[in-house]
Amino acid sequence: MGSKIRTTIERYVELVGAGSADDVVSLYAADATVEDPVGTPVRKGHDAIREFYELLVPLERETTLHPETVRIAGNSAAFMFTVVTTVNDQRFVLTPIDVMEFDDDGKITGMRALWSQDDMRVDTE
Amino acid sequence: MGSKIRTTIERYVELVGAGSADDVVSLYAADATVEDPVGTPVRKGHDAIREFYELLVPLERETTLHPETVRIAGNSAAFMFTVVTTVNDQRFVLTPIDVMEFDDDGKITGMRALWSQDDMRVDTE
């Protein structure tokens, strides 16, 4: 189970950086939930989750998983990754901790992202 | 709210390293839950939580918060810290990701620790 979870995490970070919204959604179970960041309304199901990633995918972006932070326990995992989005020559650099739950197939059944505006760094190119 | 949460996290890591079980329990709300590691039975309430920390406090131990990993969102937080316990000249080094929920007073209402045996390093002195 741990190796399926690790594979999903690696693929998730890769697709958030370079995939389509549908690609990312394909990693989620049909009735999965997303709360990103924690404290905002929970999105439930593929359609609501797709809407969320559709905000991101048109942007110039890159992602990096920090593999030394990946922690897997039972059917859960947490990890840090960095997403850099570039808008109008400004680079927005964010490194959340994502906490995920998985089903037996390694599909994500729940994702909660922990970050706040204080964690966002803005670099001007 | 974020500063109360940060204070509780710092105090938690300090007390796990150098406090009594009662000291640690005092950071939890009365009906709080602890799942450490995730996948093991949930302990609920001060008595059950105290039993958990009473396993740790007799050991020679030290803790370090990794402040650059602290992420706070809404009434939740996640962070990495390292706990080193020494038993019979063996040092057990573990760096979990802890995910916590808090009430308005900054008391912990839920703690889930993400780690597995694969994350435990054993050094012989």
PDB file of C-alpha atoms in Angstrom:
ATOM      1  CA  MET A   1       0.000   0.000   0.000  1.00  0.00           C
ATOM      2  CA  GLY A   2       2.828   2.391   0.876  1.00  0.00           C
ATOM      3  CA  SER A   3       4.353   2.069  -2.588  1.00  0.00           C
ATOM      4  CA  LYS A   4       0.997   2.776  -4.293  1.00  0.00           C
ATOM      5  CA  ILE A   5       0.600   5.864  -2.130  1.00  0.00           C
ATOM      6  CA  ARG A   6       4.123   7.063  -2.898  1.00  0.00           C
ATOM      7  CA  THR A   7       3.529   6.575  -6.624  1.00  0.00           C
ATOM      8  CA  THR A   8       0.309   8.593  -6.446  1.00  0.00           C
ATOM      9  CA  ILE A   9       2.031  11.402  -4.541  1.00  0.00           C
ATOM     10  CA  GLU A  10       4.855  11.598  -7.075  1.00  0.00           C
ATOM     11  CA  ARG A  11       2.398  11.562  -9.964  1.00  0.00           C
ATOM     12  CA  TYR A  12       0.202  14.150  -8.242  1.00  0.00           C
ATOM     13  CA  VAL A  13       3.021  16.654  -7.850  1.00  0.00           C
ATOM     14  CA  GLU A  14       4.172  16.005 -11.426  1.00  0.00           C
ATOM     15  CA  LEU A  15       0.666  16.547 -12.856  1.00  0.00           C
ATOM     16  CA  VAL A  16      -0.058  19.632 -10.760  1.00  0.00           C
ATOM     17  CA  GLY A  17       3.067  21.026 -12.401  1.00  0.00           C
ATOM     18  CA  ALA A  18       2.524  19.851 -15.963  1.00  0.00           C
ATOM     19  CA  GLY A  19      -0.789  18.028 -16.444  1.00  0.00           C
ATOM     20  CA  SER A  20      -4.313  18.972 -17.406  1.00  0.00           C
ATOM     21  CA  ALA A  21      -7.060  19.359 -14.822  1.00  0.00           C
ATOM     22  CA  ASP A  22      -8.456  16.012 -16.008  1.00  0.00           C
ATOM     23  CA  ASP A  23      -5.067  14.392 -15.480  1.00  0.00           C
ATOM     24  CA  VAL A  24      -4.991  15.551 -11.869  1.00  0.00           C
ATOM     25  CA  VAL A  25      -8.635  14.611 -11.288  1.00  0.00           C
ATOM     26  CA  SER A  26      -7.897  11.071 -12.519  1.00  0.00           C
ATOM     27  CA  LEU A  27      -5.798  10.538  -9.378  1.00  0.00           C
ATOM     28  CA  TYR A  28      -8.853  11.164  -7.179  1.00  0.00           C
ATOM     29  CA  ALA A  29     -11.579   8.692  -6.238  1.00  0.00           C
ATOM     30  CA  ALA A  30     -15.026   9.666  -7.576  1.00  0.00           C
ATOM     31  CA  ASP A  31     -16.356  10.987  -4.270  1.00  0.00           C
ATOM     32  CA  ALA A  32     -13.094  12.466  -3.021  1.00  0.00           C
ATOM     33  CA  THR A  33     -12.881  15.744  -1.120  1.00  0.00           C
ATOM     34  CA  VAL A  34     -10.425  18.632  -1.451  1.00  0.00           C
ATOM     35  CA  GLU A  35      -9.916  21.391   1.115  1.00  0.00           C
ATOM     36  CA  ASP A  36      -7.202  23.743  -0.140  1.00  0.00           C
ATOM     37  CA  PRO A  37      -6.281  25.601   1.931  1.00  0.00           C
ATOM     38  CA  VAL A  38      -7.767  24.099   5.078  1.00  0.00           C
ATOM     39  CA  GLY A  39     -10.495  26.419   6.351  1.00  0.00           C
ATOM     40  CA  THR A  40     -12.011  27.055   2.917  1.00  0.00           C
ATOM     41  CA  PRO A  41     -15.111  25.199   1.660  1.00  0.00           C
ATOM     42  CA  VAL A  42     -14.625  21.510   0.921  1.00  0.00           C
ATOM     43  CA  ARG A  43     -14.996  20.527  -2.749  1.00  0.00           C
ATOM     44  CA  LYS A  44     -16.501  17.068  -3.219  1.00  0.00           C
ATOM     45  CA  GLY A  45     -16.470  14.886  -6.316  1.00  0.00           C
ATOM     46  CA  HIS A  46     -14.662  15.018  -9.649  1.00  0.00           C
ATOM     47  CA  ASP A  47     -16.564  18.000 -11.077  1.00  0.00           C
ATOM     48  CA  ALA A  48     -15.914  20.239  -8.075  1.00  0.00           C
ATOM     49  CA  ILE A  49     -12.293  19.105  -7.887  1.00  0.00           C
ATOM     50  CA  ARG A  50     -11.771  19.712 -11.618  1.00  0.00           C
ATOM     51  CA  GLU A  51     -12.997  23.306 -11.216  1.00  0.00           C
ATOM     52  CA  PHE A  52     -10.318  23.824  -8.589  1.00  0.00           C
ATOM     53  CA  TYR A  53      -7.430  22.594 -10.754  1.00  0.00           C
ATOM     54  CA  GLU A  54      -8.764  24.446 -13.793  1.00  0.00           C
ATOM     55  CA  LEU A  55      -7.812  27.644 -11.980  1.00  0.00           C
ATOM     56  CA  LEU A  56      -4.210  26.483 -11.838  1.00  0.00           C
ATOM     57  CA  VAL A  57      -3.497  24.753 -15.131  1.00  0.00           C
ATOM     58  CA  PRO A  58      -3.656  27.817 -17.425  1.00  0.00           C
ATOM     59  CA  LEU A  59      -0.826  29.381 -15.421  1.00  0.00           C
ATOM     60  CA  GLU A  60       2.867  29.043 -16.154  1.00  0.00           C
ATOM     61  CA  ARG A  61       3.860  26.731 -13.315  1.00  0.00           C
ATOM     62  CA  GLU A  62       6.341  24.234 -11.992  1.00  0.00           C
ATOM     63  CA  THR A  63       6.286  21.871  -9.044  1.00  0.00           C
ATOM     64  CA  THR A  64       8.878  20.060  -6.954  1.00  0.00           C
ATOM     65  CA  LEU A  65       8.202  17.297  -4.469  1.00  0.00           C
ATOM     66  CA  HIS A  66      10.416  17.355  -1.382  1.00  0.00           C
ATOM     67  CA  PRO A  67      10.866  13.580  -1.132  1.00  0.00           C
ATOM     68  CA  GLU A  68      12.591  13.730   2.259  1.00  0.00           C
ATOM     69  CA  THR A  69       9.332  15.025   3.765  1.00  0.00           C
ATOM     70  CA  VAL A  70       7.030  12.242   2.531  1.00  0.00           C
ATOM     71  CA  ARG A  71       5.451  10.444   5.491  1.00  0.00           C
ATOM     72  CA  ILE A  72       3.082   7.505   4.961  1.00  0.00           C
ATOM     73  CA  ALA A  73       1.033   5.932   7.753  1.00  0.00           C
ATOM     74  CA  GLY A  74      -1.871   3.539   7.265  1.00  0.00           C
ATOM     75  CA  ASN A  75      -3.893   4.843   4.324  1.00  0.00           C
ATOM     76  CA  SER A  76      -2.719   8.433   4.892  1.00  0.00           C
ATOM     77  CA  ALA A  77       0.250  10.511   3.869  1.00  0.00           C
ATOM     78  CA  ALA A  78       1.646  13.990   4.294  1.00  0.00           C
ATOM     79  CA  PHE A  79       4.368  15.739   2.323  1.00  0.00           C
ATOM     80  CA  MET A  80       5.721  19.122   1.330  1.00  0.00           C
ATOM     81  CA  PHE A  81       6.048  20.274  -2.227  1.00  0.00           C
ATOM     82  CA  THR A  82       6.740  23.600  -3.872  1.00  0.00           C
ATOM     83  CA  VAL A  83       4.586  25.100  -6.575  1.00  0.00           C
ATOM     84  CA  VAL A  84       5.816  28.152  -8.444  1.00  0.00           C
ATOM     85  CA  THR A  85       3.337  30.026 -10.612  1.00  0.00           C
ATOM     86  CA  THR A  86       4.358  32.909 -12.810  1.00  0.00           C
ATOM     87  CA  VAL A  87       1.867  35.678 -13.547  1.00  0.00           C
ATOM     88  CA  ASN A  88       2.896  38.927 -15.226  1.00  0.00           C
ATOM     89  CA  ASP A  89       6.597  38.472 -14.382  1.00  0.00           C
ATOM     90  CA  GLN A  90       5.789  37.775 -10.754  1.00  0.00           C
ATOM     91  CA  ARG A  91       6.737  34.378  -9.377  1.00  0.00           C
ATOM     92  CA  PHE A  92       4.487  33.089  -6.588  1.00  0.00           C
ATOM     93  CA  VAL A  93       6.360  30.471  -4.573  1.00  0.00           C
ATOM     94  CA  LEU A  94       4.376  28.294  -2.182  1.00  0.00           C
ATOM     95  CA  THR A  95       5.392  25.189  -0.236  1.00  0.00           C
ATOM     96  CA  PRO A  96       2.322  23.694   1.470  1.00  0.00           C
ATOM     97  CA  ILE A  97       2.031  20.535   3.516  1.00  0.00           C
ATOM     98  CA  ASP A  98      -0.557  18.345   1.802  1.00  0.00           C
ATOM     99  CA  VAL A  99      -2.308  15.670   3.849  1.00  0.00           C
ATOM    100  CA  MET A 100      -4.002  12.927   1.834  1.00  0.00           C
ATOM    101  CA  GLU A 101      -6.095   9.814   2.416  1.00  0.00           C
ATOM    102  CA  PHE A 102      -6.125   6.969  -0.109  1.00  0.00           C
ATOM    103  CA  ASP A 103      -8.273   3.994  -1.052  1.00  0.00           C
ATOM    104  CA  ASP A 104      -6.881   0.522  -1.654  1.00  0.00           C
ATOM    105  CA  ASP A 105      -6.169   1.339  -5.303  1.00  0.00           C
ATOM    106  CA  GLY A 106      -3.994   4.302  -4.326  1.00  0.00           C
ATOM    107  CA  LYS A 107      -6.621   6.832  -5.460  1.00  0.00           C
ATOM    108  CA  ILE A 108      -6.839   9.966  -3.350  1.00  0.00           C
ATOM    109  CA  THR A 109     -10.057  10.040  -1.295  1.00  0.00           C
ATOM    110  CA  GLY A 110      -9.260  13.242   0.576  1.00  0.00           C
ATOM    111  CA  MET A 111      -6.742  16.074   0.295  1.00  0.00           C
ATOM    112  CA  ARG A 112      -6.237  18.901   2.759  1.00  0.00           C
ATOM    113  CA  ALA A 113      -3.555  21.514   2.041  1.00  0.00           C
ATOM    114  CA  LEU A 114      -2.047  23.429   4.934  1.00  0.00           C
ATOM    115  CA  TRP A 115      -0.745  26.862   4.013  1.00  0.00           C
ATOM    116  CA  SER A 116      -1.635  30.493   4.458  1.00  0.00           C
ATOM    117  CA  GLN A 117      -0.846  33.735   2.679  1.00  0.00           C
ATOM    118  CA  ASP A 118       2.086  34.115   5.104  1.00  0.00           C
ATOM    119  CA  ASP A 119       3.715  31.135   3.396  1.00  0.00           C
ATOM    120  CA  MET A 120       3.479  32.687  -0.093  1.00  0.00           C
ATOM    121  CA  ARG A 121       6.660  34.330  -1.368  1.00  0.00           C
ATOM    122  CA  VAL A 122       6.445  36.682  -4.338  1.00  0.00           C
ATOM    123  CA  ASP A 123       9.544  37.235  -6.468  1.00  0.00           C
ATOM    124  CA  THR A 124       9.661  39.823  -9.212  1.00  0.00           C
ATOM    125  CA  GLU A 125      11.733  38.701 -12.177  1.00  0.00           C
TER     126      GLU A 125
ATOM    127  CA  MET B   1      -5.489  32.512  16.135  1.00  0.00           C
ATOM    128  CA  GLY B   2      -2.352  31.678  14.138  1.00  0.00           C
ATOM    129  CA  SER B   3      -0.079  32.978  16.883  1.00  0.00           C
ATOM    130  CA  LYS B   4      -1.890  30.938  19.567  1.00  0.00           C
ATOM    131  CA  ILE B   5      -1.498  27.855  17.394  1.00  0.00           C
ATOM    132  CA  ARG B   6       2.198  28.531  16.814  1.00  0.00           C
ATOM    133  CA  THR B   7       2.751  29.009  20.553  1.00  0.00           C
ATOM    134  CA  THR B   8       1.027  25.701  21.300  1.00  0.00           C
ATOM    135  CA  ILE B   9       3.110  23.883  18.688  1.00  0.00           C
ATOM    136  CA  GLU B  10       6.369  25.277  20.083  1.00  0.00           C
ATOM    137  CA  ARG B  11       5.331  24.400  23.619  1.00  0.00           C
ATOM    138  CA  TYR B  12       4.191  20.940  22.543  1.00  0.00           C
ATOM    139  CA  VAL B  13       7.530  20.042  20.990  1.00  0.00           C
ATOM    140  CA  GLU B  14       9.374  21.479  24.001  1.00  0.00           C
ATOM    141  CA  LEU B  15       7.270  19.479  26.478  1.00  0.00           C
ATOM    142  CA  VAL B  16       7.420  16.243  24.498  1.00  0.00           C
ATOM    143  CA  GLY B  17      11.177  16.627  24.850  1.00  0.00           C
ATOM    144  CA  ALA B  18      11.393  17.734  28.468  1.00  0.00           C
ATOM    145  CA  GLY B  19       8.003  17.823  30.218  1.00  0.00           C
ATOM    146  CA  SER B  20       5.888  15.417  32.221  1.00  0.00           C
ATOM    147  CA  ALA B  21       2.967  13.543  30.700  1.00  0.00           C
ATOM    148  CA  ASP B  22       0.655  15.915  32.572  1.00  0.00           C
ATOM    149  CA  ASP B  23       2.475  18.899  31.070  1.00  0.00           C
ATOM    150  CA  VAL B  24       1.855  17.590  27.561  1.00  0.00           C
ATOM    151  CA  VAL B  25      -1.754  16.640  28.335  1.00  0.00           C
ATOM    152  CA  SER B  26      -2.413  20.194  29.543  1.00  0.00           C
ATOM    153  CA  LEU B  27      -2.018  21.370  25.943  1.00  0.00           C
ATOM    154  CA  TYR B  28      -4.949  19.194  24.863  1.00  0.00           C
ATOM    155  CA  ALA B  29      -8.668  19.990  25.136  1.00  0.00           C
ATOM    156  CA  ALA B  30     -10.546  17.627  27.463  1.00  0.00           C
ATOM    157  CA  ASP B  31     -12.135  15.543  24.704  1.00  0.00           C
ATOM    158  CA  ALA B  32      -9.201  15.668  22.305  1.00  0.00           C
ATOM    159  CA  THR B  33      -8.124  12.727  20.160  1.00  0.00           C
ATOM    160  CA  VAL B  34      -4.650  11.393  19.392  1.00  0.00           C
ATOM    161  CA  GLU B  35      -3.800   8.994  16.559  1.00  0.00           C
ATOM    162  CA  ASP B  36      -0.044   8.324  16.613  1.00  0.00           C
ATOM    163  CA  PRO B  37       0.875   6.928  14.208  1.00  0.00           C
ATOM    164  CA  VAL B  38      -2.103   7.271  11.878  1.00  0.00           C
ATOM    165  CA  GLY B  39      -3.665   3.829  11.408  1.00  0.00           C
ATOM    166  CA  THR B  40      -3.425   2.865  15.093  1.00  0.00           C
ATOM    167  CA  PRO B  41      -6.403   3.136  17.480  1.00  0.00           C
ATOM    168  CA  VAL B  42      -7.504   6.683  18.325  1.00  0.00           C
ATOM    169  CA  ARG B  43      -7.027   7.703  21.977  1.00  0.00           C
ATOM    170  CA  LYS B  44      -9.730  10.061  23.221  1.00  0.00           C
ATOM    171  CA  GLY B  45      -9.691  12.229  26.320  1.00  0.00           C
ATOM    172  CA  HIS B  46      -7.018  13.283  28.814  1.00  0.00           C
ATOM    173  CA  ASP B  47      -6.657   9.895  30.519  1.00  0.00           C
ATOM    174  CA  ALA B  48      -6.098   7.969  27.297  1.00  0.00           C
ATOM    175  CA  ILE B  49      -3.755  10.655  26.003  1.00  0.00           C
ATOM    176  CA  ARG B  50      -1.777  10.707  29.266  1.00  0.00           C
ATOM    177  CA  GLU B  51      -1.200   6.939  28.987  1.00  0.00           C
ATOM    178  CA  PHE B  52       0.321   7.518  25.569  1.00  0.00           C
ATOM    179  CA  TYR B  53       2.820  10.161  26.732  1.00  0.00           C
ATOM    180  CA  GLU B  54       3.650   8.175  29.884  1.00  0.00           C
ATOM    181  CA  LEU B  55       5.310   5.649  27.572  1.00  0.00           C
ATOM    182  CA  LEU B  56       7.639   8.368  26.318  1.00  0.00           C
ATOM    183  CA  VAL B  57       8.523  10.526  29.309  1.00  0.00           C
ATOM    184  CA  PRO B  58      10.625   7.962  31.226  1.00  0.00           C
ATOM    185  CA  LEU B  59      13.003   7.744  28.256  1.00  0.00           C
ATOM    186  CA  GLU B  60      16.081   9.869  27.714  1.00  0.00           C
ATOM    187  CA  ARG B  61      14.844  12.082  24.929  1.00  0.00           C
ATOM    188  CA  GLU B  62      15.217  15.347  23.075  1.00  0.00           C
ATOM    189  CA  THR B  63      13.068  17.125  20.527  1.00  0.00           C
ATOM    190  CA  THR B  64      13.607  19.752  17.855  1.00  0.00           C
ATOM    191  CA  LEU B  65      10.900  21.639  16.001  1.00  0.00           C
ATOM    192  CA  HIS B  66      11.678  22.352  12.357  1.00  0.00           C
ATOM    193  CA  PRO B  67      10.159  25.840  12.307  1.00  0.00           C
ATOM    194  CA  GLU B  68      10.492  26.229   8.539  1.00  0.00           C
ATOM    195  CA  THR B  69       7.952  23.434   8.116  1.00  0.00           C
ATOM    196  CA  VAL B  70       5.179  24.899  10.292  1.00  0.00           C
ATOM    197  CA  ARG B  71       2.038  25.458   8.210  1.00  0.00           C
ATOM    198  CA  ILE B  72      -1.086  26.952   9.765  1.00  0.00           C
ATOM    199  CA  ALA B  73      -4.457  27.110   7.996  1.00  0.00           C
ATOM    200  CA  GLY B  74      -7.771  27.871   9.652  1.00  0.00           C
ATOM    201  CA  ASN B  75      -7.814  26.043  12.973  1.00  0.00           C
ATOM    202  CA  SER B  76      -5.357  23.417  11.732  1.00  0.00           C
ATOM    203  CA  ALA B  77      -1.606  23.079  11.497  1.00  0.00           C
ATOM    204  CA  ALA B  78       1.033  20.651  10.319  1.00  0.00           C
ATOM    205  CA  PHE B  79       4.746  20.586  11.073  1.00  0.00           C
ATOM    206  CA  MET B  80       7.794  18.350  11.245  1.00  0.00           C
ATOM    207  CA  PHE B  81       9.806  17.801  14.376  1.00  0.00           C
ATOM    208  CA  THR B  82      12.494  15.363  15.392  1.00  0.00           C
ATOM    209  CA  VAL B  83      12.360  13.267  18.538  1.00  0.00           C
ATOM    210  CA  VAL B  84      15.451  11.350  19.586  1.00  0.00           C
ATOM    211  CA  THR B  85      15.044   8.718  22.293  1.00  0.00           C
ATOM    212  CA  THR B  86      17.997   6.871  23.749  1.00  0.00           C
ATOM    213  CA  VAL B  87      17.527   3.319  25.032  1.00  0.00           C
ATOM    214  CA  ASN B  88      20.484   1.125  25.968  1.00  0.00           C
ATOM    215  CA  ASP B  89      22.980   3.205  23.969  1.00  0.00           C
ATOM    216  CA  GLN B  90      20.761   3.115  20.905  1.00  0.00           C
ATOM    217  CA  ARG B  91      19.454   6.405  19.583  1.00  0.00           C
ATOM    218  CA  PHE B  92      16.065   6.218  17.846  1.00  0.00           C
ATOM    219  CA  VAL B  93      15.665   9.217  15.562  1.00  0.00           C
ATOM    220  CA  LEU B  94      12.210   9.971  14.179  1.00  0.00           C
ATOM    221  CA  THR B  95      10.915  13.000  12.296  1.00  0.00           C
ATOM    222  CA  PRO B  96       7.123  12.715  11.884  1.00  0.00           C
ATOM    223  CA  ILE B  97       4.705  15.162  10.348  1.00  0.00           C
ATOM    224  CA  ASP B  98       2.147  16.007  13.015  1.00  0.00           C
ATOM    225  CA  VAL B  99      -1.235  17.345  11.925  1.00  0.00           C
ATOM    226  CA  MET B 100      -3.228  19.129  14.616  1.00  0.00           C
ATOM    227  CA  GLU B 101      -6.611  20.818  15.069  1.00  0.00           C
ATOM    228  CA  PHE B 102      -7.114  23.530  17.685  1.00  0.00           C
ATOM    229  CA  ASP B 103      -9.944  25.195  19.562  1.00  0.00           C
ATOM    230  CA  ASP B 104     -10.257  28.956  19.967  1.00  0.00           C
ATOM    231  CA  ASP B 105      -8.040  28.894  23.068  1.00  0.00           C
ATOM    232  CA  GLY B 106      -5.205  27.249  21.156  1.00  0.00           C
ATOM    233  CA  LYS B 107      -5.767  23.892  22.878  1.00  0.00           C
ATOM    234  CA  ILE B 108      -5.189  20.847  20.699  1.00  0.00           C
ATOM    235  CA  THR B 109      -8.460  19.084  19.851  1.00  0.00           C
ATOM    236  CA  GLY B 110      -6.926  16.481  17.574  1.00  0.00           C
ATOM    237  CA  MET B 111      -3.455  15.223  16.728  1.00  0.00           C
ATOM    238  CA  ARG B 112      -2.534  12.753  13.998  1.00  0.00           C
ATOM    239  CA  ALA B 113       1.119  11.793  13.524  1.00  0.00           C
ATOM    240  CA  LEU B 114       2.278  10.582  10.140  1.00  0.00           C
ATOM    241  CA  TRP B 115       5.283   8.257  10.256  1.00  0.00           C
ATOM    242  CA  SER B 116       6.129   4.605   9.828  1.00  0.00           C
ATOM    243  CA  GLN B 117       8.918   2.299  10.928  1.00  0.00           C
ATOM    244  CA  ASP B 118      10.653   3.137   7.636  1.00  0.00           C
ATOM    245  CA  ASP B 119      11.120   6.682   8.949  1.00  0.00           C
ATOM    246  CA  MET B 120      12.865   5.522  12.153  1.00  0.00           C
ATOM    247  CA  ARG B 121      16.665   5.695  12.114  1.00  0.00           C
ATOM    248  CA  VAL B 122      18.595   3.793  14.748  1.00  0.00           C
ATOM    249  CA  ASP B 123      22.107   4.981  15.665  1.00  0.00           C
ATOM    250  CA  THR B 124      24.357   3.009  17.967  1.00  0.00           C
ATOM    251  CA  GLU B 125      26.484   5.228  20.145  1.00  0.00           C
TER     252      GLU B 125
END
